Amino acid sequence: MEVIEHDVVVVGGGAAGIRAAIAAIEEDPNVSVAMVSKVYPMRSHTVSAEGGAAAVAREDDTLEMHGYDTVKGSDFLGDQHVIEYFVEEAPKELTLLEHWGCPWSRNEDGTVATRAFGGMTTKRTWFAADKVGFHMLHALFQHSMQFDRIVRYDEQFVTRLLMEDGAVKGVVALDMRQGEVRLIRGRAVVLATGGAGKCFPFTTNGNIKTGDGMALAYRAGVPLKDMEFVQYHPTGLPGTGILITEATRGEGGHLKNSEGTRFLVEYDYGLGTKAELGPRDMISRAIIQEIQAGRGIEGPYGQYVHLDLTHLGEAKLKERLPFVLELARTYVGVDPVTQPIPIRPVVHYMMGGVDTNIDGATDLPGLYAAGEVACVSMNGANRLGSNSLTECLVFGARSGRCAVAFARGASAGDEASLRAQGEEEAHRIETLRGKNKGGETIAGVRREMQQAMEDGCGVYREQGSMDAAVSALAQLKGRYADLVLRDTSKVFNTEIIAALELGNMLDVAEAVAVSAAQRQESRGAHTRRDFTTRDDQNWLHHTLCHFDPAGPRIDRKPVTLGHWEPEERKY
Amino acid sequence: MSEVTKKTVVVTRFDPDQDEVPKTQSYEIPVQSDWKVLDALNYIKDEVDPTLSHRWSCRMAVCGSCGMMVNGEPKLTCKDALSNYGNTIEVEPLANFPVVRDLVVELDGFMERFKKVKPWIIRAKELAVEEGATRQSPQELADFKQWSMCINCMLCYSACPVVGNDPHFLGPAAIALGHRYNMDSRDEGSAERNEVMLEEGGVFACSYANECSEVCPKDVDPAAAVQQGKALSLLDWAKGLVLPRGSE
Ligand SMILES: Cc1cc2nc3c(=O)[nH]c(=O)nc-3n(C[C@H](O)[C@H](O)[C@H](O)COP(=O)(O)OP(=O)(O)OC[C@H]3O[C@@H](n4cnc5c(N)ncnc54)[C@H](O)[C@@H]3O)c2cc1C
Ligand code: FES
């Protein structure tokens, strides 16, 4: 078995992972960093982000305002010391990206342009037309290529954390091209593996967003935090779930029902004058209510409403939203210049994730997490659009630096014992390959898992349906053991990868459902028909979900308040 | 759902563990009228034959994973509508690349060429964060923006007649990327980069077939980048800034 040694191992080549790797080198140019990714870094799903990245840039804006907007958006579940640090670092990180070549859109005077976004009181979202994630990812990746001490391991699928004496010592990775398992040792590991939207049937997320890092940490004993908070984005294309960015509304787009009415203005959804610039959780609920009130539009994939951009004019759409034009034309055959776009709420983002502190450190010594995989607790119960890309940079950088500092004082571990863990893992994967006995297919179990999540953990939830999801998932985990696999080849065996991903998703989905079923209030994205209000008395705390072979175990953790007092969330 | 019909998808299969040479396999499957070619492959993978290997992720034409030959033309399969074709569709791995397995090709060579053009901002003195964002006018942005739109899907390498014959050729996407940084008002590295552009396999290896720009799914127009690159690197060379390597 091949054994490779580095100081720090970063798992993930999206915005958070690449930023962590670069920060490690900035912290100590002699450190050696492995960047391991199951796809080539530029394929990471950061690439799909469209709308922008938030950081205070204008004269009329302040860090205080960005902080308050974020706390209020989080329905007061975000940790306030984390948010204060975030808003302070945000402008620096986006400036760095500017220096590294990110093609930010510009004002006439050459300064960086900003646009309006949901839940933000002023224009503070930096953008590069409507391909922000794409440009940020490519700028980061290309910038990283100049550092020879960042060694890439592309198309290597991490299946397990290496442990010794209760500390992390690296990872086990399956090289997809060769089909061989190798050990990538490191005295600190940063997980930057992204989210888990693929636990649901209808999502803006790509095929690779399967919650792998969450499952890795969870099984190694780190709790998953606030998993019940799943963000539904209001505007996904029916059928595919492809995102139409919130920047469409930031640039002045309107949501309309079957009667052609701007329902966010006409009816009281608690959004006040914000209307289309309200936060995502509230607008998603408003759309569902419009549909239930009989004001939806019937289509081949169910009811939807309209996103109308026709009044913005072709010139503006071409300049600011060219990708939206391409997506609508290609995937629903609609030309936004002259026609409204059909949209409906779609699973988009996991507020929850691996429990970390402000350094990105978990309770497992040597293990860090940043980006969507982590819950450093800045998004609380509802993330504001355009905070996430910036979060990847701010906390990717901080965990990269902290991982280097930790690695300095940590031992590399005993090779023989680490090898033994690798052998065990190789054996587990080998038994999966071409595992001919069994009655369940990967696609079948995946489909049922996704359906259970949609039924139980949708925009609106109630005890009965969440409990049904919990038992369906427990049962599906049993059936997972009975999977049949047909591909016996070692070379680029995507069937094994799909099976491993499904195993990860089942654990993550169960954590979501169990966390949701126990929170008896409505807060942010967790909206219950049977407990319709927020209850700070009993529920102003984080949920922790611990892995236990007997089934997930729930615990709680206090929220850090201090700067902003919880108040009713009204716009 | 939209209307369902039947189509036959003929896929190139190759497993180096078992096969000496590639073979084809036909799948007759039900397809929906709004499907892309990728949807058909995913259907086969999930419902018919889980041993098929292909790459994909974003399914929204931005991650660049899903390039393949469809009826002999390089295509981004998540963007390419099935309805563009008749009842039989042939899907092969991208031309001009070594095949790893089935529809999966090897990218090592591509990634190396990429790095060769130094695709990062080069400055005599690095800026500090405290100096704030550089000013760049909308026009200066427009001067390079188009070349920054490449999603690395490699369709242009498949279409390029030179890539097929000259293993040293940087190729359209890498040249366009180098040109992107050369044209960026924040960059001062064009002299360094043009050394690479003028080497054997650089811009002058291009025979200007223009195939690359025709197949580009993102309208990057790499052929234009190559032409502009030729002019600019020659200008640098004439000014004595650059000597082609080995000519000292
Ligand atoms: C369509 C869309 C639009 C969005 N728009 C915006 C926006 O405008 N603004 C905003 O702020 N946010 C936006 N978001 C959210 C934001 O883009 C993501 O939260 C963020 O990009 C996540 O980055 P990441 O680095 O954490 O993960 P990713 O970019 O998902 O990267 C994960 C990395 O981990 C690797 N990996 C995963 N599992 C394994 C494994 N087992 N082994 C090895 N490697 C592994 C992957 O290969 C990949 O490199 C959007 C999200 C989507 C889906
Ligand atoms: S799957 Fe991402 S470009 Fe086609």
PDB file of C-alpha atoms in Angstrom, chain B residues 46-181:
ATOM      1  CA  ASP B  46     -28.844   3.931 -12.886  1.00  0.00           C
ATOM      2  CA  GLU B  47     -31.383   1.644 -14.505  1.00  0.00           C
ATOM      3  CA  VAL B  48     -29.690  -0.535 -17.102  1.00  0.00           C
ATOM      4  CA  ASP B  49     -25.957  -0.987 -16.712  1.00  0.00           C
ATOM      5  CA  PRO B  50     -24.169   0.239 -13.568  1.00  0.00           C
ATOM      6  CA  THR B  51     -20.784  -0.694 -15.032  1.00  0.00           C
ATOM      7  CA  LEU B  52     -20.744   2.277 -17.399  1.00  0.00           C
ATOM      8  CA  SER B  53     -18.193   4.943 -16.384  1.00  0.00           C
ATOM      9  CA  HIS B  54     -18.535   8.604 -17.272  1.00  0.00           C
ATOM     10  CA  ARG B  55     -17.792  11.898 -15.535  1.00  0.00           C
ATOM     11  CA  TRP B  56     -20.350  14.543 -14.641  1.00  0.00           C
ATOM     12  CA  SER B  57     -21.325  16.799 -11.799  1.00  0.00           C
ATOM     13  CA  CYS B  58     -22.978  20.206 -12.179  1.00  0.00           C
ATOM     14  CA  ARG B  59     -25.389  19.291 -15.053  1.00  0.00           C
ATOM     15  CA  MET B  60     -25.599  23.054 -15.759  1.00  0.00           C
ATOM     16  CA  ALA B  61     -22.766  23.526 -18.238  1.00  0.00           C
ATOM     17  CA  VAL B  62     -20.250  25.112 -15.903  1.00  0.00           C
ATOM     18  CA  CYS B  63     -18.036  22.475 -14.242  1.00  0.00           C
ATOM     19  CA  GLY B  64     -16.629  21.167 -17.513  1.00  0.00           C
ATOM     20  CA  SER B  65     -16.725  17.461 -16.556  1.00  0.00           C
ATOM     21  CA  CYS B  66     -19.003  15.970 -19.169  1.00  0.00           C
ATOM     22  CA  GLY B  67     -17.305  16.527 -22.537  1.00  0.00           C
ATOM     23  CA  MET B  68     -17.672  13.598 -24.970  1.00  0.00           C
ATOM     24  CA  MET B  69     -17.940  12.909 -28.679  1.00  0.00           C
ATOM     25  CA  VAL B  70     -21.582  12.753 -29.737  1.00  0.00           C
ATOM     26  CA  ASN B  71     -22.062  11.471 -33.277  1.00  0.00           C
ATOM     27  CA  GLY B  72     -18.433  12.335 -33.890  1.00  0.00           C
ATOM     28  CA  GLU B  73     -18.508  15.917 -32.591  1.00  0.00           C
ATOM     29  CA  PRO B  74     -17.104  17.113 -29.264  1.00  0.00           C
ATOM     30  CA  LYS B  75     -20.037  18.178 -27.058  1.00  0.00           C
ATOM     31  CA  LEU B  76     -20.812  19.179 -23.528  1.00  0.00           C
ATOM     32  CA  THR B  77     -23.307  16.407 -22.879  1.00  0.00           C
ATOM     33  CA  CYS B  78     -25.267  18.194 -20.145  1.00  0.00           C
ATOM     34  CA  LYS B  79     -25.986  21.025 -22.567  1.00  0.00           C
ATOM     35  CA  ASP B  80     -26.511  19.004 -25.726  1.00  0.00           C
ATOM     36  CA  ALA B  81     -30.202  18.169 -26.269  1.00  0.00           C
ATOM     37  CA  LEU B  82     -31.068  14.600 -27.250  1.00  0.00           C
ATOM     38  CA  SER B  83     -33.677  16.045 -29.572  1.00  0.00           C
ATOM     39  CA  ASN B  84     -30.812  17.343 -31.757  1.00  0.00           C
ATOM     40  CA  TYR B  85     -30.310  13.759 -32.905  1.00  0.00           C
ATOM     41  CA  GLY B  86     -32.227  10.984 -34.600  1.00  0.00           C
ATOM     42  CA  ASN B  87     -33.174   7.657 -33.111  1.00  0.00           C
ATOM     43  CA  THR B  88     -29.607   6.450 -32.755  1.00  0.00           C
ATOM     44  CA  ILE B  89     -26.868   8.389 -30.991  1.00  0.00           C
ATOM     45  CA  GLU B  90     -23.231   7.428 -30.734  1.00  0.00           C
ATOM     46  CA  VAL B  91     -21.309   8.509 -27.657  1.00  0.00           C
ATOM     47  CA  GLU B  92     -17.521   8.146 -27.521  1.00  0.00           C
ATOM     48  CA  PRO B  93     -14.766   9.481 -25.270  1.00  0.00           C
ATOM     49  CA  LEU B  94     -13.239  12.834 -26.287  1.00  0.00           C
ATOM     50  CA  ALA B  95     -10.878  12.484 -29.244  1.00  0.00           C
ATOM     51  CA  ASN B  96      -7.160  13.278 -28.896  1.00  0.00           C
ATOM     52  CA  PHE B  97      -6.957  12.079 -25.279  1.00  0.00           C
ATOM     53  CA  PRO B  98      -5.804   8.726 -23.906  1.00  0.00           C
ATOM     54  CA  VAL B  99      -8.797   6.782 -22.598  1.00  0.00           C
ATOM     55  CA  VAL B 100      -8.851   5.674 -18.971  1.00  0.00           C
ATOM     56  CA  ARG B 101     -12.082   3.748 -19.099  1.00  0.00           C
ATOM     57  CA  ASP B 102     -15.277   3.884 -21.190  1.00  0.00           C
ATOM     58  CA  LEU B 103     -16.049   7.610 -21.593  1.00  0.00           C
ATOM     59  CA  VAL B 104     -13.408   8.804 -19.137  1.00  0.00           C
ATOM     60  CA  VAL B 105     -10.234  10.341 -20.600  1.00  0.00           C
ATOM     61  CA  GLU B 106      -6.882  11.182 -19.060  1.00  0.00           C
ATOM     62  CA  LEU B 107      -6.237  14.838 -18.220  1.00  0.00           C
ATOM     63  CA  ASP B 108      -2.645  14.780 -16.958  1.00  0.00           C
ATOM     64  CA  GLY B 109      -1.186  16.283 -20.114  1.00  0.00           C
ATOM     65  CA  PHE B 110      -3.808  18.976 -20.181  1.00  0.00           C
ATOM     66  CA  MET B 111      -3.191  19.965 -16.565  1.00  0.00           C
ATOM     67  CA  GLU B 112       0.556  20.220 -17.195  1.00  0.00           C
ATOM     68  CA  ARG B 113       0.109  22.508 -20.193  1.00  0.00           C
ATOM     69  CA  PHE B 114      -2.196  24.608 -18.174  1.00  0.00           C
ATOM     70  CA  LYS B 115       0.368  25.213 -15.496  1.00  0.00           C
ATOM     71  CA  LYS B 116       3.026  25.948 -18.111  1.00  0.00           C
ATOM     72  CA  VAL B 117       1.394  29.228 -19.160  1.00  0.00           C
ATOM     73  CA  LYS B 118       1.605  30.514 -15.554  1.00  0.00           C
ATOM     74  CA  PRO B 119      -2.080  31.210 -15.117  1.00  0.00           C
ATOM     75  CA  TRP B 120      -1.763  33.572 -12.179  1.00  0.00           C
ATOM     76  CA  ILE B 121      -1.176  37.287 -11.688  1.00  0.00           C
ATOM     77  CA  ILE B 122       2.525  38.102 -11.835  1.00  0.00           C
ATOM     78  CA  ARG B 123       3.688  41.436 -10.445  1.00  0.00           C
ATOM     79  CA  ALA B 124       7.119  42.882  -9.790  1.00  0.00           C
ATOM     80  CA  LYS B 125       5.920  43.706  -6.304  1.00  0.00           C
ATOM     81  CA  GLU B 126       3.004  41.906  -4.734  1.00  0.00           C
ATOM     82  CA  LEU B 127       0.173  44.070  -3.431  1.00  0.00           C
ATOM     83  CA  ALA B 128      -0.648  44.057   0.261  1.00  0.00           C
ATOM     84  CA  VAL B 129      -4.259  43.608   1.366  1.00  0.00           C
ATOM     85  CA  GLU B 130      -4.124  47.008   3.058  1.00  0.00           C
ATOM     86  CA  GLU B 131      -3.658  48.674  -0.312  1.00  0.00           C
ATOM     87  CA  GLY B 132      -7.213  47.649  -1.136  1.00  0.00           C
ATOM     88  CA  ALA B 133      -8.618  46.477  -4.442  1.00  0.00           C
ATOM     89  CA  THR B 134      -6.863  47.558  -7.626  1.00  0.00           C
ATOM     90  CA  ARG B 135      -8.812  49.895  -9.864  1.00  0.00           C
ATOM     91  CA  GLN B 136      -9.770  48.408 -13.171  1.00  0.00           C
ATOM     92  CA  SER B 137     -12.085  50.144 -15.595  1.00  0.00           C
ATOM     93  CA  PRO B 138     -14.996  48.307 -17.208  1.00  0.00           C
ATOM     94  CA  GLN B 139     -13.059  48.545 -20.474  1.00  0.00           C
ATOM     95  CA  GLU B 140      -9.919  47.018 -18.961  1.00  0.00           C
ATOM     96  CA  LEU B 141     -12.093  44.224 -17.617  1.00  0.00           C
ATOM     97  CA  ALA B 142     -13.685  43.717 -21.026  1.00  0.00           C
ATOM     98  CA  ASP B 143     -10.193  43.398 -22.560  1.00  0.00           C
ATOM     99  CA  PHE B 144      -9.681  39.993 -20.947  1.00  0.00           C
ATOM    100  CA  LYS B 145     -13.074  38.876 -19.625  1.00  0.00           C
ATOM    101  CA  GLN B 146     -13.920  36.690 -22.588  1.00  0.00           C
ATOM    102  CA  TRP B 147     -10.720  34.663 -22.184  1.00  0.00           C
ATOM    103  CA  SER B 148     -11.526  34.045 -18.542  1.00  0.00           C
ATOM    104  CA  MET B 149     -14.744  32.185 -19.379  1.00  0.00           C
ATOM    105  CA  CYS B 150     -13.145  28.801 -20.218  1.00  0.00           C
ATOM    106  CA  ILE B 151     -14.613  25.922 -18.188  1.00  0.00           C
ATOM    107  CA  ASN B 152     -11.782  23.523 -19.118  1.00  0.00           C
ATOM    108  CA  CYS B 153     -14.128  21.081 -20.786  1.00  0.00           C
ATOM    109  CA  MET B 154     -11.433  20.292 -23.380  1.00  0.00           C
ATOM    110  CA  LEU B 155     -13.764  20.107 -26.346  1.00  0.00           C
ATOM    111  CA  CYS B 156     -11.317  22.388 -28.181  1.00  0.00           C
ATOM    112  CA  TYR B 157      -8.490  19.874 -27.715  1.00  0.00           C
ATOM    113  CA  SER B 158     -10.675  17.214 -29.251  1.00  0.00           C
ATOM    114  CA  ALA B 159     -11.496  19.380 -32.238  1.00  0.00           C
ATOM    115  CA  CYS B 160      -7.972  20.715 -32.844  1.00  0.00           C
ATOM    116  CA  PRO B 161      -6.071  19.067 -35.709  1.00  0.00           C
ATOM    117  CA  VAL B 162      -2.702  20.161 -34.257  1.00  0.00           C
ATOM    118  CA  VAL B 163      -3.289  18.682 -30.785  1.00  0.00           C
ATOM    119  CA  GLY B 164      -3.769  15.320 -32.469  1.00  0.00           C
ATOM    120  CA  ASN B 165      -0.391  15.484 -34.248  1.00  0.00           C
ATOM    121  CA  ASP B 166       1.915  17.553 -32.070  1.00  0.00           C
ATOM    122  CA  PRO B 167       2.359  16.328 -28.508  1.00  0.00           C
ATOM    123  CA  HIS B 168       4.151  19.566 -27.565  1.00  0.00           C
ATOM    124  CA  PHE B 169       1.357  21.888 -28.603  1.00  0.00           C
ATOM    125  CA  LEU B 170       0.001  23.898 -25.670  1.00  0.00           C
ATOM    126  CA  GLY B 171      -3.433  23.770 -27.236  1.00  0.00           C
ATOM    127  CA  PRO B 172      -6.289  26.248 -27.477  1.00  0.00           C
ATOM    128  CA  ALA B 173      -7.518  26.441 -23.863  1.00  0.00           C
ATOM    129  CA  ALA B 174      -4.044  26.835 -22.348  1.00  0.00           C
ATOM    130  CA  ILE B 175      -3.063  29.524 -24.836  1.00  0.00           C
ATOM    131  CA  ALA B 176      -6.343  31.357 -24.246  1.00  0.00           C
ATOM    132  CA  LEU B 177      -5.679  31.204 -20.521  1.00  0.00           C
ATOM    133  CA  GLY B 178      -2.168  32.588 -20.847  1.00  0.00           C
ATOM    134  CA  HIS B 179      -3.564  35.317 -23.072  1.00  0.00           C
ATOM    135  CA  ARG B 180      -6.224  36.056 -20.447  1.00  0.00           C
ATOM    136  CA  TYR B 181      -3.540  36.951 -17.902  1.00  0.00           C
TER     137      TYR B 181
END
